[in-house]
Coordinates of N, CA and C in Angstrom, one line a residue:
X11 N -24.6 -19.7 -10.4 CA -23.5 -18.7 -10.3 C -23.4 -18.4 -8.8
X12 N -22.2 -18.3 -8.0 CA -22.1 -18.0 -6.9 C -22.1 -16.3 -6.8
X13 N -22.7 -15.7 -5.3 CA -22.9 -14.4 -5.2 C -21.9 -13.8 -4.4
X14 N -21.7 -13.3 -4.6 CA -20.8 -12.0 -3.5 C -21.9 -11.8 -2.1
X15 N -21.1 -11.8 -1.2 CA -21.7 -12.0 0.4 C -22.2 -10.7 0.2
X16 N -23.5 -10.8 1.4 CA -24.5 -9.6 1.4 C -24.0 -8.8 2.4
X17 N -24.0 -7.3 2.8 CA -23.8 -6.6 3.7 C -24.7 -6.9 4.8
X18 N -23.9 -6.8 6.2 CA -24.9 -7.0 7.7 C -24.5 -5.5 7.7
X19 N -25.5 -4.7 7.7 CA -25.4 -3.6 8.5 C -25.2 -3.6 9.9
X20 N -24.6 -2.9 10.4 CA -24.1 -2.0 11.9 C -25.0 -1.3 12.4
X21 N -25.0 -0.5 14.2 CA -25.9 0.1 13.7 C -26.0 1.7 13.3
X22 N -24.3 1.8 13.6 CA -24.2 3.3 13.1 C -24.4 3.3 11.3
X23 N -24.5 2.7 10.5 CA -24.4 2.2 9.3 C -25.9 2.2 8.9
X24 N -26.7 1.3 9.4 CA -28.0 0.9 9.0 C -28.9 2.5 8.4
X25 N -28.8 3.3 9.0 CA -29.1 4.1 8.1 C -29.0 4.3 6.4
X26 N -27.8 4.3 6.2 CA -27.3 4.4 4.6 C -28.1 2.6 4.2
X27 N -27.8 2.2 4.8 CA -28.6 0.7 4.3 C -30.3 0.5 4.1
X28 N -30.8 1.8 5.2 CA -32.2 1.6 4.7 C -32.8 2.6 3.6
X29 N -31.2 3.7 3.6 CA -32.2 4.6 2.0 C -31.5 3.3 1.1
X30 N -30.1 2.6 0.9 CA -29.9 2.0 -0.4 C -31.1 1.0 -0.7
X31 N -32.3 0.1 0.7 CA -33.1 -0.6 0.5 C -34.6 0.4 -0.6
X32 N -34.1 1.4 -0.6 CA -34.7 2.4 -1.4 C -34.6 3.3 -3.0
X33 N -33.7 2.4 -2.5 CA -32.5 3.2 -4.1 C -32.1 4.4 -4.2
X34 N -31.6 5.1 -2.5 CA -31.2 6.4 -2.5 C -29.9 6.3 -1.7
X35 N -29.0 7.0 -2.7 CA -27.7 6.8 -1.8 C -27.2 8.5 -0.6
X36 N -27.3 7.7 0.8 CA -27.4 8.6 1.4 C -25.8 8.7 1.9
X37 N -25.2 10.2 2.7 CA -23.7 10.2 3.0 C -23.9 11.0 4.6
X38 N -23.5 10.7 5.6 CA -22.9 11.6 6.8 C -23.3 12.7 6.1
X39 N -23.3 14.3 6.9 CA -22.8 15.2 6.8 C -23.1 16.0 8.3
X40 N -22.4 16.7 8.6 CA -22.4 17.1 10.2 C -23.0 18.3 9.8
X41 N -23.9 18.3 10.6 CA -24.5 19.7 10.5 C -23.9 21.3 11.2
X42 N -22.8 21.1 12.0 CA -22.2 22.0 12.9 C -21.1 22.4 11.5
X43 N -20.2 21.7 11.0 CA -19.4 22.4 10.1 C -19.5 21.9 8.7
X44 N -20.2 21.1 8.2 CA -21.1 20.8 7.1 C -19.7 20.0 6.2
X45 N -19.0 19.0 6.9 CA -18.2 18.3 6.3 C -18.6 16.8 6.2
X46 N -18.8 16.1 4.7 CA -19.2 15.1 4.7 C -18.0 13.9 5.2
X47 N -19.0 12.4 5.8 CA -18.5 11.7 6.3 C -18.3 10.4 5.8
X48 N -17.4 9.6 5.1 CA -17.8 8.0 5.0 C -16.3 7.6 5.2
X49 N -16.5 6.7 5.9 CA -17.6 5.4 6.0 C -17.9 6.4 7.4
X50 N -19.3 6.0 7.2 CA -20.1 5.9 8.3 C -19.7 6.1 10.2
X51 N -19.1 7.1 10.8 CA -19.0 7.1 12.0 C -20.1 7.7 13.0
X52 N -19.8 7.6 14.5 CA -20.5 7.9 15.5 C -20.4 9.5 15.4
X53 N -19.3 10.2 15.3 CA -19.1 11.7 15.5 C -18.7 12.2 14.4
X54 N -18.9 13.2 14.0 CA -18.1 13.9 12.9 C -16.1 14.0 13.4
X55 N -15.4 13.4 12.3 CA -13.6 13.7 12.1 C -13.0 15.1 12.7
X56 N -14.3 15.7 11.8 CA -13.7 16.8 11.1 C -13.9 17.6 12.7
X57 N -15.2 17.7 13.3 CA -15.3 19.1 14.6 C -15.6 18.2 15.9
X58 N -16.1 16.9 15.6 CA -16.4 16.5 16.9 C -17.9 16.0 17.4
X59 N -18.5 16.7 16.4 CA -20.1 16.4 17.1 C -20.2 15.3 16.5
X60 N -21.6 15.3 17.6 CA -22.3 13.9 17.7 C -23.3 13.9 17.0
X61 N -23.8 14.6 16.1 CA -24.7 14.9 15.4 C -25.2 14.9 14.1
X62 N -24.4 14.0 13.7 CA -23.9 13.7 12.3 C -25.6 13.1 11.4
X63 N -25.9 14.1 10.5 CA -27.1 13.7 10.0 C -27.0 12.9 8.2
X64 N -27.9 12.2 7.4 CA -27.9 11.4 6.6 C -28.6 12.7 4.9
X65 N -27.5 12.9 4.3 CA -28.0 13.5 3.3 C -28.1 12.8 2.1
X66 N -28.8 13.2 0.8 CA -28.6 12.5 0.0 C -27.7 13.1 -0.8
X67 N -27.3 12.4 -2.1 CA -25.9 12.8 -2.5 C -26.3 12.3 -4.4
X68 N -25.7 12.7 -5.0 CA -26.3 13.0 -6.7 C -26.1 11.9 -7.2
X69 N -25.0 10.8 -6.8 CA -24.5 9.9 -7.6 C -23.8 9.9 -9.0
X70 N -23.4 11.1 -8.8 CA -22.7 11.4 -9.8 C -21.1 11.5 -9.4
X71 N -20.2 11.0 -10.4 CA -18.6 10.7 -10.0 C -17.6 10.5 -10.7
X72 N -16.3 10.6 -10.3 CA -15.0 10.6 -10.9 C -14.8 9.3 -11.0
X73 N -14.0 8.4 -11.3 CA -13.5 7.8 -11.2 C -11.9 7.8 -10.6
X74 N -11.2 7.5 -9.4 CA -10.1 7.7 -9.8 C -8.9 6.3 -9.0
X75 N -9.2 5.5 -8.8 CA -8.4 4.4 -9.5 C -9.4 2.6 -9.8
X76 N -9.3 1.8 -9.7 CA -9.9 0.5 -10.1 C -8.9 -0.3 -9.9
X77 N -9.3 -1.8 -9.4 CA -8.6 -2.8 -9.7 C -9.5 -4.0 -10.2
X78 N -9.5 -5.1 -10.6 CA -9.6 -6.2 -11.4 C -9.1 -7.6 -10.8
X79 N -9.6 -8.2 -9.8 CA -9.6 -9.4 -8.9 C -9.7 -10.2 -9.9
X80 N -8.0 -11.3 -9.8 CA -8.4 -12.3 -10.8 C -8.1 -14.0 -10.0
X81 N -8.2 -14.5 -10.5 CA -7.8 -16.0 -10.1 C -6.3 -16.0 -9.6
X82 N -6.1 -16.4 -7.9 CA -6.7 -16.9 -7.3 C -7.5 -15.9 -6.3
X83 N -9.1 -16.7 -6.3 CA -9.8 -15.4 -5.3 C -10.7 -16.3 -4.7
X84 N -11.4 -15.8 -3.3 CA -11.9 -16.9 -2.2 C -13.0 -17.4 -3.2
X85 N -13.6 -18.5 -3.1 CA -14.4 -19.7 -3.3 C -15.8 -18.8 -3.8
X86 N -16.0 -17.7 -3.1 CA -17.6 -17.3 -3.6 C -17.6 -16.4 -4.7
X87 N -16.2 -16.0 -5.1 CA -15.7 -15.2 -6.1 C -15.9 -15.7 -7.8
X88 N -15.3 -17.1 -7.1 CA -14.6 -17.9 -8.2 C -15.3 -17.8 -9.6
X89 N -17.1 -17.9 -9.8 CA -17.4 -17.8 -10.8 C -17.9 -16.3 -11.7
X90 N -17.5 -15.4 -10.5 CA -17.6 -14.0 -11.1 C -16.3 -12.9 -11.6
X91 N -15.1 -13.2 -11.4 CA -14.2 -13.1 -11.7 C -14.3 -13.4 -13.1
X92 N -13.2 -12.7 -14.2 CA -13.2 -11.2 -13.9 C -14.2 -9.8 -13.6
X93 N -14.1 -8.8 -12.4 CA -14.7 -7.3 -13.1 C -14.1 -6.6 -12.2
X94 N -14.7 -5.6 -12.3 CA -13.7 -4.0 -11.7 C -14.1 -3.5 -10.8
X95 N -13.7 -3.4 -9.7 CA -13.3 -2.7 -8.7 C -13.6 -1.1 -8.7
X96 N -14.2 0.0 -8.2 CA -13.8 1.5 -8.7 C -13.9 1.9 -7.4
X97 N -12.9 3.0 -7.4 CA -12.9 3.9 -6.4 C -12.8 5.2 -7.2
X98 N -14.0 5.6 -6.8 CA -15.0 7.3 -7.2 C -14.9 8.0 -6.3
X99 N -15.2 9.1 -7.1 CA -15.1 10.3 -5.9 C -16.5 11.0 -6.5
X100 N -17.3 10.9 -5.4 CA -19.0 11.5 -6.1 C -18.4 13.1 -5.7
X101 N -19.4 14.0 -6.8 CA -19.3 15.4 -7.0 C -19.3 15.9 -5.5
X102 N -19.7 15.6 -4.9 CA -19.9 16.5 -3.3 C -18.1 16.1 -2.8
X103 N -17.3 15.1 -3.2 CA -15.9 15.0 -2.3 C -15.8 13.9 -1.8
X104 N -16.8 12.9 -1.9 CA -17.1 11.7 -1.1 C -16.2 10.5 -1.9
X105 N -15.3 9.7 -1.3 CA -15.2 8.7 -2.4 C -15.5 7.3 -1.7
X106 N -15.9 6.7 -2.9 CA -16.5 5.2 -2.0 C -16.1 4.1 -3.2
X107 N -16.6 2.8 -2.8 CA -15.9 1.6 -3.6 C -17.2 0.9 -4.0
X108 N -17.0 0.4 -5.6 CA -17.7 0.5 -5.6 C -17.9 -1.1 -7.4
X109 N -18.8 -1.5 -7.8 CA -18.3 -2.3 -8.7 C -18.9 -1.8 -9.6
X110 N -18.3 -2.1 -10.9 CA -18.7 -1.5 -12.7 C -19.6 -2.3 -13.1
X111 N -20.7 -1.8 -13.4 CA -22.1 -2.2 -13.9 C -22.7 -1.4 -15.3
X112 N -23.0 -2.3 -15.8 CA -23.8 -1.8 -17.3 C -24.7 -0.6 -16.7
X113 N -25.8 -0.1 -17.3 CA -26.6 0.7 -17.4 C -27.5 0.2 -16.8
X114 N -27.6 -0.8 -17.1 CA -29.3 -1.7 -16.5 C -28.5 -2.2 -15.0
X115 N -27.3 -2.2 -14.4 CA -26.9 -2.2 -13.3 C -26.4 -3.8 -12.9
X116 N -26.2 -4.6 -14.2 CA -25.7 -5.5 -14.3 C -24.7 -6.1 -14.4
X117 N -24.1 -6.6 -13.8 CA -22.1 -6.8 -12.8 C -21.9 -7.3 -14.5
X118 N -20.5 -6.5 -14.8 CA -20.0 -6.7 -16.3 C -18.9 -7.6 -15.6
X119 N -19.0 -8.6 -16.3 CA -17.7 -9.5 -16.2 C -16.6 -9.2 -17.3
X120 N -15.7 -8.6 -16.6 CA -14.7 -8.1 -17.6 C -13.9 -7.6 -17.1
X121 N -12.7 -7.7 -17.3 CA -11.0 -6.9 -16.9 C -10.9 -5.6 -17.3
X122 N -11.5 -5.2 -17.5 CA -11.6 -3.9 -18.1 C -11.2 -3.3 -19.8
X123 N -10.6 -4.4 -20.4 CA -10.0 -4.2 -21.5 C -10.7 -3.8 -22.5
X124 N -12.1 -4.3 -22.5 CA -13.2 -3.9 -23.5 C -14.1 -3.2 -22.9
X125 N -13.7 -2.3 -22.2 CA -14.5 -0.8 -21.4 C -13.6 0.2 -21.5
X126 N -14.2 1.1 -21.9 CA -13.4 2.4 -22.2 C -13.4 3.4 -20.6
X127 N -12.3 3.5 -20.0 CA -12.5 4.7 -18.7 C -11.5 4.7 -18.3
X128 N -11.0 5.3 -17.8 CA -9.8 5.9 -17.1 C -9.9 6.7 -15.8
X129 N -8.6 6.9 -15.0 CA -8.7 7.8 -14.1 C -9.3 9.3 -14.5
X130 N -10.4 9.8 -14.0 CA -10.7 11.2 -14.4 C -12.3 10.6 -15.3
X131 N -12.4 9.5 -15.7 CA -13.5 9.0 -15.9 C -15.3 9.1 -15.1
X132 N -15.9 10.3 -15.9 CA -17.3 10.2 -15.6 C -17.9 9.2 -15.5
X133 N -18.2 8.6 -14.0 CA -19.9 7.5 -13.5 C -20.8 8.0 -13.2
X134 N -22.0 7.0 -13.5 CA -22.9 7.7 -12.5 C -23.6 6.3 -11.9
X135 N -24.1 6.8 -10.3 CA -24.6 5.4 -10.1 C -25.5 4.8 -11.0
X136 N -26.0 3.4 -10.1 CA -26.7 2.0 -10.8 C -27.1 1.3 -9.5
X137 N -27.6 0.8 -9.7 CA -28.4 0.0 -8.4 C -28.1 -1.5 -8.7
X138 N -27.5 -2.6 -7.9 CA -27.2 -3.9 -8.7 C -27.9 -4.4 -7.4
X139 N -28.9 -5.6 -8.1 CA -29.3 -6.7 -7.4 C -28.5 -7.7 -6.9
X140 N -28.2 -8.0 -5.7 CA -27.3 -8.8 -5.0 C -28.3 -9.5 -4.1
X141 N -28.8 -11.1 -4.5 CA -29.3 -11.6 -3.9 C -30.7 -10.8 -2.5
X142 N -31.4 -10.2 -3.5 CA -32.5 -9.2 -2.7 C -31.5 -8.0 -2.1
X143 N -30.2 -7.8 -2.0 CA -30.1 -6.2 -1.9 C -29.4 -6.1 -2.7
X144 N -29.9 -4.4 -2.4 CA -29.4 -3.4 -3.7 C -28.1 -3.0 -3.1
X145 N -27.2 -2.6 -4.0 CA -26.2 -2.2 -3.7 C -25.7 -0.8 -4.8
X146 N -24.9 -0.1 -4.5 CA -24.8 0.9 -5.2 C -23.7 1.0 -6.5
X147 N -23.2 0.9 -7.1 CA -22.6 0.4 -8.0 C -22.6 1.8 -9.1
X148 N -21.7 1.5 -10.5 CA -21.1 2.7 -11.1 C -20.8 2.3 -12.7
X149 N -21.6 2.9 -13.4 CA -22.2 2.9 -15.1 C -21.1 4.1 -15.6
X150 N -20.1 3.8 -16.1 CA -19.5 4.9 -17.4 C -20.4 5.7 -18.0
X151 N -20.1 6.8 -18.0 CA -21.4 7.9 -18.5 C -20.9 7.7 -20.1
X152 N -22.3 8.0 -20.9 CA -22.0 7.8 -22.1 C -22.2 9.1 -22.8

């Protein structure tokens, strides 16, 4: 089975890459006006500082929309096609992208048709093995 390409961390980034080599999902948050940050910048959006420190975050989430890549899709895709796409919004405001994984954190091949969730749909993370990294991923709460 072909894999989905591994992330090269950056090095404003590499942080959140060495808690996920941990199984902890970490997010920006600036400590001057305490507004969280992703993706990953040099300064805080919101005030300006440079100071932008790594917290951790519950992994717990909304769902609020998804899509479903199907044929035709680049070459390393080809034999994991169909699954889902999610874009969550974790309880703190944060939203990130993210793919639908069983409970045991294992990439469901599926269109979604035989999963029950919706916009407004309770996740919670999952940790998915991707060729020795972890990646953060998103289990329908049951």
């Amino acid at each position: 089975m072909s894999l989905f390409p591994v992330p090269a961390p950056d090095q404003i980034g590499e942080p959140f890459w060495a808690a996920v080599a941990e199984r902890r999902l970490t997010v920006q948050r600036c400590p001057a006006c305490r507004e969280w940050t992703w993706q990953p910048k040099p300064v805080c959006p919101a005030c300006g500082s440079p100071d932008l420190t790594w917290e951790a975050v519950s992994g717990r989430a909304t769902v609020c929309s998804w899509t479903t890549p199907r044929p035709p899709v680049l070459p390393a895709f080809e034999s994991l096609v169909p699954f889902v796409v999610l874009l969550v919004e974790l309880d703190e405001g944060v939203r990130m992208v993210g793919q639908l994984v069983g409970d045991a954190g294992d990439l469901l091949r599926t269109d979604g048709t035989d999963v029950t969730f919706s916009i407004g749909t309770r996740v919670t993370l999952r940790w998915r093995d991707q060729d020795g990294q972890w990646l953060p991923s998103w289990a329908v709460d049951r």
